[in-house]
Amino acid sequence: MSTVLAEIQGWLAFLDRLPVLLQIVPVGMLLIGLLRLRRLPRRGRWGWLFDLPLVVPLLMGQALIVLVLVMLGQRVGLVLLLGQFSLAWLLLRLAERQLLARWLPPASLQLLSTRLLRPLFLFTVILQGLDALGSLQDLAAVPLGVWFGGAIRLGDLFSVLVVLYLLLVGLHLPAAGVSLLAQRGLGISEGSRRALDQILQYVIFTLGVIWAMGRLGFNQTGVLAIAGGLSVGLGFGIKEVFSNIVSGLWLLIEGSVRPGEVLMHEGEACEVRRLGPRATTLWRSGDNAEVVVPNQSFFTTATTTYTRSDRMRRCSLQLEVDRNWNPQQIMELLQTIAADHQAVLADPPPLARLVEFGSERYGYKLSFSIADPLTAVSVTADLRLAVFQHFGELGIAPPS
Amino acid sequence: MFGSRSCRPKRTALSLSSAALRSNAPRGPHRPGGFADLLSLPAALVLLFSLVGCQFQPFLRRQTLHVVVVPTNRLEWLQRDGNDQIQWTPLLREYQRLHPGVQLQMSVVNEPDLEETLRRDRSRGLGPDVVVLRAPMANALLEQGLVERLNDQPAWHRSKPLLKPDVVDRVTTSAGVSGLPVFSLLTLACFDRRAVPQAPASLDALLALAASGRPIGVAVDPIGIWWSAGALGAQDAMVPILTGNPKITSNPGPGDRAALLAWFTWLRQLALQSRVDIASGPQELVEGLESGRLSWIPCYSSALGHLERTMGKGLGVASLPAGPAGPPTPFSTMMVMALGSDSSPPQRRMALELSELSLDPLVQRELTLESRMILPANRFVQVPVASSGRLAALEQAQRQFDQRSKLLTSSFSADRVQRLQPLVEDLLWKVMLGVLTPQQGVDAMIQIRPPS
């Protein structure tokens, strides 16, 4: 670390040079001046200047500084470098707003921008800046000590972290592409495709971690020893977290809970949105809420799913009708009402049964099938209303 | 800025800075400021630099001298050994002892990247204070204005008497003196003592060694083959070809042709030996020797540290074999310290102090004894040859170089030689492999021209 600090201290020596000061002071003043200018109230015909991105007047100012310095016979390389950064930022902003915004939904664009594009820009700027101030090669060779038997250098650590970060944030797209290809090529179900997508991400990231350890020269024995110690810690400390991770992996491999499946959670049908390493995100259609459920709970308790073999759900509606009406007619009427609903499947057909004789009313049960399990509540409500209307038209007392 | 600039504006800086802070203090709902408010921060920025220079001077008292080392080793694993930096340790140690407040920040730039790196850094004002490199490269950089000429500095006039005139010639160009010579590296013979008890002293002995079943290696690069040109009398013919002297190229004399023919004939004979390995370059030669595949090779003294680590006491070092025309012409690299062109006056002063110190007799002796692979540039420093066979071989190679190597004892264009080198090497390959007869090789060599 002292080497890095010494390197940074060495950069300050450049401030001792007049050509360097003549470049960075005007650019610094320009930047701060522009930031302050933004705080002034808009005035008159110059108001449009306030609508421009800050980087535009910054670029114009940098060009002016270059012009003046060239006329004075001074160096301009640093200002040009800063100008390159400004221009690259402007291009990035334009690409985000003019190109990517047309192709991607806002949420995806925001993720792409904040997790990949802008960090990459920042990373490039830092590398270029370091390269300008000193030797990247020398900085990369700064030793950080010996970890797990491997002599770690700053460059190795940096490159490993960058690769792991890119894997973490950039894996989604290629994994989704491969799983889509697999779905089209092999004809696997949507749930299996999503599971494959997740598994691919886990596998590639794990391979990335193994590569990183190899790249850093970690001693396998040392890593195993640490892993052994860690497992004791896992047993006591973060047992639940680890249990959830293992449960999540198992559920993915087993395929009992997969993204896209519909299952019952606390009495309501929910769709599995995402099977994360620690928890599963469910979408509850009733109130459009997302429920985060620890993976372990699916692993240890029984789960009702409507999409294991197919997505069809058999629903039922129970009602009581005055005993004076012919049960056969009532059952046929109920079956007709259900068959008329567009969400009710014709096969298997709706089925009404007489399930109870009461002293005043007879009990009936109407069973019907729907294709989308998440619509069970709304379809059932529709059928109740239809029964009420039809009974009214025929003079039958409303069912109870 | 840190040292010589006046710190008088400090009070103003603090008061204005406080005003800027006060203006930013919470005062109820924010009211947009006027232009005075607008200018307060840029003013604070200007004053910040004053603070950097004055207020925090104790914190930043440790000054920095940026030194770029250009490795002489083009062999990647030799660069990893860090010899190019390690061999400067005695100088850096002594400088740090004398100037504890100065931090020396060393960085390595490879020769092919040097010009572009210096040009880029110069455009930004971020160039190094000192560049350590070989003399021809320093000459080329001086002519391009990428390093400062040294002959304007009093330090040069104090140091010049310590150098031999031919050493001074090697760093003198039409644009001035490109750098201060510090030490030289030379071509030697490296051999495996377990296979070759006594190094061959003549070219015939070398051929006899190969004939006896001991594998020897040569290469067609300057280090691997140039030494034999002198031993066979071809050096006088080759120097004008390489440096661009029109004497031989326009009207080659019979003596020049005969000398070149003798050299090429010997090279062809050498290549016909079954135990002679023609390597692709110095890396293959060194690897062959340390693996035991080769018993004798021409080697550069900068590789001795690496070879000693891998071969231990099995490494033998001697001067190169002589030939019918006299001693060999070893290749020599003179390492010099050139001044960067962006230094501030205090940095330039520190750079000159470092350069001057490099010729200090005590430092020169330590540089020589600690590395045992270089020879000092200070002519008054005695090399203890009696106690070290390796230093004795280096000293002898230096004598051979001083007496016979006309190519490098004068300033020449590194650019021309670098452009010509692949063509010459290709021609030598063809002669050795029999693609061209020695006579055809002579004709082709005389007509050789660098690509434009």
GROMACS .gro file of N, CA and C in nm, chain A residues 305-367:
model
  189
  305THR      N    1  -4.857  -2.661  -0.657
  305THR     CA    2  -4.828  -2.592  -0.783
  305THR      C    3  -4.929  -2.633  -0.888
  306TYR      N    4  -4.965  -2.538  -0.972
  306TYR     CA    5  -5.060  -2.566  -1.079
  306TYR      C    6  -4.991  -2.583  -1.213
  307THR      N    7  -4.862  -2.574  -1.213
  307THR     CA    8  -4.793  -2.571  -1.341
  307THR      C    9  -4.685  -2.677  -1.350
  308ARG      N   10  -4.691  -2.774  -1.266
  308ARG     CA   11  -4.585  -2.876  -1.264
  308ARG      C   12  -4.584  -2.955  -1.396
  309SER      N   13  -4.707  -3.012  -1.430
  309SER     CA   14  -4.714  -3.087  -1.556
  309SER      C   15  -4.782  -3.006  -1.666
  310ASP      N   16  -4.883  -2.928  -1.627
  310ASP     CA   17  -4.944  -2.836  -1.725
  310ASP      C   18  -4.991  -2.714  -1.646
  311ARG      N   19  -5.041  -2.614  -1.720
  311ARG     CA   20  -5.079  -2.489  -1.653
  311ARG      C   21  -5.228  -2.484  -1.620
  312MET      N   22  -5.302  -2.594  -1.652
  312MET     CA   23  -5.447  -2.594  -1.629
  312MET      C   24  -5.479  -2.600  -1.478
  313ARG      N   25  -5.583  -2.525  -1.439
  313ARG     CA   26  -5.625  -2.531  -1.298
  313ARG      C   27  -5.773  -2.563  -1.292
  314ARG      N   28  -5.808  -2.655  -1.207
  314ARG     CA   29  -5.950  -2.693  -1.187
  314ARG      C   30  -6.003  -2.612  -1.069
  315CYS      N   31  -6.106  -2.532  -1.096
  315CYS     CA   32  -6.163  -2.449  -0.990
  315CYS      C   33  -6.305  -2.498  -0.959
  316SER      N   34  -6.359  -2.451  -0.849
  316SER     CA   35  -6.496  -2.493  -0.815
  316SER      C   36  -6.571  -2.378  -0.749
  317LEU      N   37  -6.703  -2.389  -0.762
  317LEU     CA   38  -6.790  -2.286  -0.707
  317LEU      C   39  -6.905  -2.358  -0.636
  318GLN      N   40  -6.925  -2.331  -0.507
  318GLN     CA   41  -7.032  -2.400  -0.432
  318GLN      C   42  -7.145  -2.303  -0.405
  319LEU      N   43  -7.266  -2.351  -0.419
  319LEU     CA   44  -7.382  -2.265  -0.396
  319LEU      C   45  -7.503  -2.351  -0.353
  320GLU      N   46  -7.600  -2.285  -0.293
  320GLU     CA   47  -7.722  -2.353  -0.251
  320GLU      C   48  -7.841  -2.287  -0.320
  321VAL      N   49  -7.934  -2.374  -0.366
  321VAL     CA   50  -8.051  -2.324  -0.441
  321VAL      C   51  -8.178  -2.382  -0.376
  322ASP      N   52  -8.284  -2.304  -0.387
  322ASP     CA   53  -8.410  -2.345  -0.326
  322ASP      C   54  -8.446  -2.487  -0.373
  323ARG      N   55  -8.498  -2.572  -0.278
  323ARG     CA   56  -8.524  -2.712  -0.307
  323ARG      C   57  -8.638  -2.733  -0.405
  324ASN      N   58  -8.719  -2.628  -0.431
  324ASN     CA   59  -8.833  -2.644  -0.520
  324ASN      C   60  -8.791  -2.658  -0.666
  325TRP      N   61  -8.673  -2.623  -0.700
  325TRP     CA   62  -8.628  -2.631  -0.840
  325TRP      C   63  -8.566  -2.766  -0.869
  326ASN      N   64  -8.590  -2.813  -0.991
  326ASN     CA   65  -8.540  -2.944  -1.031
  326ASN      C   66  -8.387  -2.943  -1.034
  327PRO      N   67  -8.324  -3.032  -0.957
  327PRO     CA   68  -8.177  -3.033  -0.953
  327PRO      C   69  -8.113  -3.053  -1.090
  328GLN      N   70  -8.180  -3.134  -1.174
  328GLN     CA   71  -8.123  -3.161  -1.306
  328GLN      C   72  -8.115  -3.032  -1.387
  329GLN      N   73  -8.223  -2.952  -1.379
  329GLN     CA   74  -8.226  -2.826  -1.453
  329GLN      C   75  -8.119  -2.730  -1.401
  330ILE      N   76  -8.111  -2.726  -1.268
  330ILE     CA   77  -8.012  -2.636  -1.208
  330ILE      C   78  -7.871  -2.675  -1.252
  331MET      N   79  -7.842  -2.807  -1.252
  331MET     CA   80  -7.707  -2.851  -1.289
  331MET      C   81  -7.677  -2.818  -1.434
  332GLU      N   82  -7.775  -2.838  -1.521
  332GLU     CA   83  -7.754  -2.806  -1.662
  332GLU      C   84  -7.732  -2.656  -1.681
  333LEU      N   85  -7.814  -2.578  -1.606
  333LEU     CA   86  -7.799  -2.433  -1.615
  333LEU      C   87  -7.659  -2.389  -1.572
  334LEU      N   88  -7.615  -2.444  -1.460
  334LEU     CA   89  -7.481  -2.407  -1.410
  334LEU      C   90  -7.373  -2.443  -1.513
  335GLN      N   91  -7.385  -2.561  -1.570
  335GLN     CA   92  -7.285  -2.605  -1.670
  335GLN      C   93  -7.287  -2.513  -1.792
  336THR      N   94  -7.405  -2.470  -1.833
  336THR     CA   95  -7.417  -2.381  -1.949
  336THR      C   96  -7.351  -2.246  -1.919
  337ILE      N   97  -7.383  -2.194  -1.798
  337ILE     CA   98  -7.325  -2.064  -1.758
  337ILE      C   99  -7.172  -2.073  -1.761
  338ALA      N  100  -7.118  -2.180  -1.706
  338ALA     CA  101  -6.972  -2.194  -1.702
  338ALA      C  102  -6.916  -2.209  -1.843
  339ALA      N  103  -6.982  -2.288  -1.926
  339ALA     CA  104  -6.930  -2.312  -2.061
  339ALA      C  105  -6.931  -2.184  -2.143
  340ASP      N  106  -7.021  -2.092  -2.110
  340ASP     CA  107  -7.029  -1.967  -2.187
  340ASP      C  108  -6.913  -1.872  -2.156
  341HIS      N  109  -6.849  -1.891  -2.043
  341HIS     CA  110  -6.738  -1.800  -2.008
  341HIS      C  111  -6.617  -1.832  -2.095
  342GLN      N  112  -6.560  -1.730  -2.154
  342GLN     CA  113  -6.452  -1.755  -2.251
  342GLN      C  114  -6.324  -1.809  -2.188
  343ALA      N  115  -6.307  -1.786  -2.055
  343ALA     CA  116  -6.184  -1.835  -1.992
  343ALA      C  117  -6.195  -1.981  -1.947
  344VAL      N  118  -6.317  -2.032  -1.950
  344VAL     CA  119  -6.337  -2.170  -1.904
  344VAL      C  120  -6.310  -2.266  -2.020
  345LEU      N  121  -6.229  -2.366  -1.992
  345LEU     CA  122  -6.191  -2.461  -2.097
  345LEU      C  123  -6.308  -2.555  -2.130
  346ALA      N  124  -6.318  -2.591  -2.257
  346ALA     CA  125  -6.422  -2.685  -2.299
  346ALA      C  126  -6.384  -2.828  -2.264
  347ASP      N  127  -6.253  -2.849  -2.257
  347ASP     CA  128  -6.206  -2.985  -2.226
  347ASP      C  129  -6.100  -2.976  -2.117
  348PRO      N  130  -6.124  -3.032  -2.002
  348PRO     CA  131  -6.244  -3.105  -1.959
  348PRO      C  132  -6.362  -3.010  -1.938
  349PRO      N  133  -6.481  -3.058  -1.967
  349PRO     CA  134  -6.598  -2.969  -1.961
  349PRO      C  135  -6.638  -2.935  -1.819
  350PRO      N  136  -6.709  -2.823  -1.803
  350PRO     CA  137  -6.759  -2.788  -1.669
  350PRO      C  138  -6.853  -2.897  -1.618
  351LEU      N  139  -6.852  -2.918  -1.490
  351LEU     CA  140  -6.934  -3.026  -1.434
  351LEU      C  141  -7.002  -2.975  -1.306
  352ALA      N  142  -7.138  -2.988  -1.304
  352ALA     CA  143  -7.212  -2.947  -1.183
  352ALA      C  144  -7.263  -3.072  -1.113
  353ARG      N  145  -7.255  -3.070  -0.979
  353ARG     CA  146  -7.300  -3.185  -0.902
  353ARG      C  147  -7.391  -3.139  -0.789
  354LEU      N  148  -7.484  -3.230  -0.756
  354LEU     CA  149  -7.567  -3.206  -0.639
  354LEU      C  150  -7.492  -3.267  -0.520
  355VAL      N  151  -7.453  -3.185  -0.426
  355VAL     CA  152  -7.365  -3.237  -0.321
  355VAL      C  153  -7.434  -3.244  -0.184
  356GLU      N  154  -7.550  -3.180  -0.169
  356GLU     CA  155  -7.609  -3.182  -0.034
  356GLU      C  156  -7.760  -3.159  -0.041
  357PHE      N  157  -7.835  -3.236   0.039
  357PHE     CA  158  -7.979  -3.211   0.056
  357PHE      C  159  -7.999  -3.136   0.186
  358GLY      N  160  -8.060  -3.021   0.178
  358GLY     CA  161  -8.091  -2.947   0.299
  358GLY      C  162  -8.241  -2.943   0.320
  359SER      N  163  -8.284  -2.894   0.435
  359SER     CA  164  -8.426  -2.888   0.462
  359SER      C  165  -8.492  -2.782   0.376
  360GLU      N  166  -8.426  -2.675   0.345
  360GLU     CA  167  -8.481  -2.568   0.263
  360GLU      C  168  -8.413  -2.560   0.127
  361ARG      N  169  -8.283  -2.584   0.122
  361ARG     CA  170  -8.205  -2.564  -0.001
  361ARG      C  171  -8.117  -2.685  -0.026
  362TYR      N  172  -8.089  -2.705  -0.156
  362TYR     CA  173  -7.996  -2.811  -0.194
  362TYR      C  174  -7.860  -2.748  -0.228
  363GLY      N  175  -7.755  -2.823  -0.194
  363GLY     CA  176  -7.619  -2.773  -0.223
  363GLY      C  177  -7.567  -2.827  -0.355
  364TYR      N  178  -7.503  -2.737  -0.437
  364TYR     CA  179  -7.446  -2.776  -0.567
  364TYR      C  180  -7.298  -2.735  -0.571
  365LYS      N  181  -7.223  -2.805  -0.653
  365LYS     CA  182  -7.083  -2.769  -0.673
  365LYS      C  183  -7.055  -2.767  -0.823
  366LEU      N  184  -7.010  -2.651  -0.872
  366LEU     CA  185  -6.977  -2.638  -1.014
  366LEU      C  186  -6.824  -2.642  -1.028
  367SER      N  187  -6.775  -2.739  -1.102
  367SER     CA  188  -6.629  -2.749  -1.125
  367SER      C  189  -6.601  -2.711  -1.270
   0.00000   0.00000   0.00000
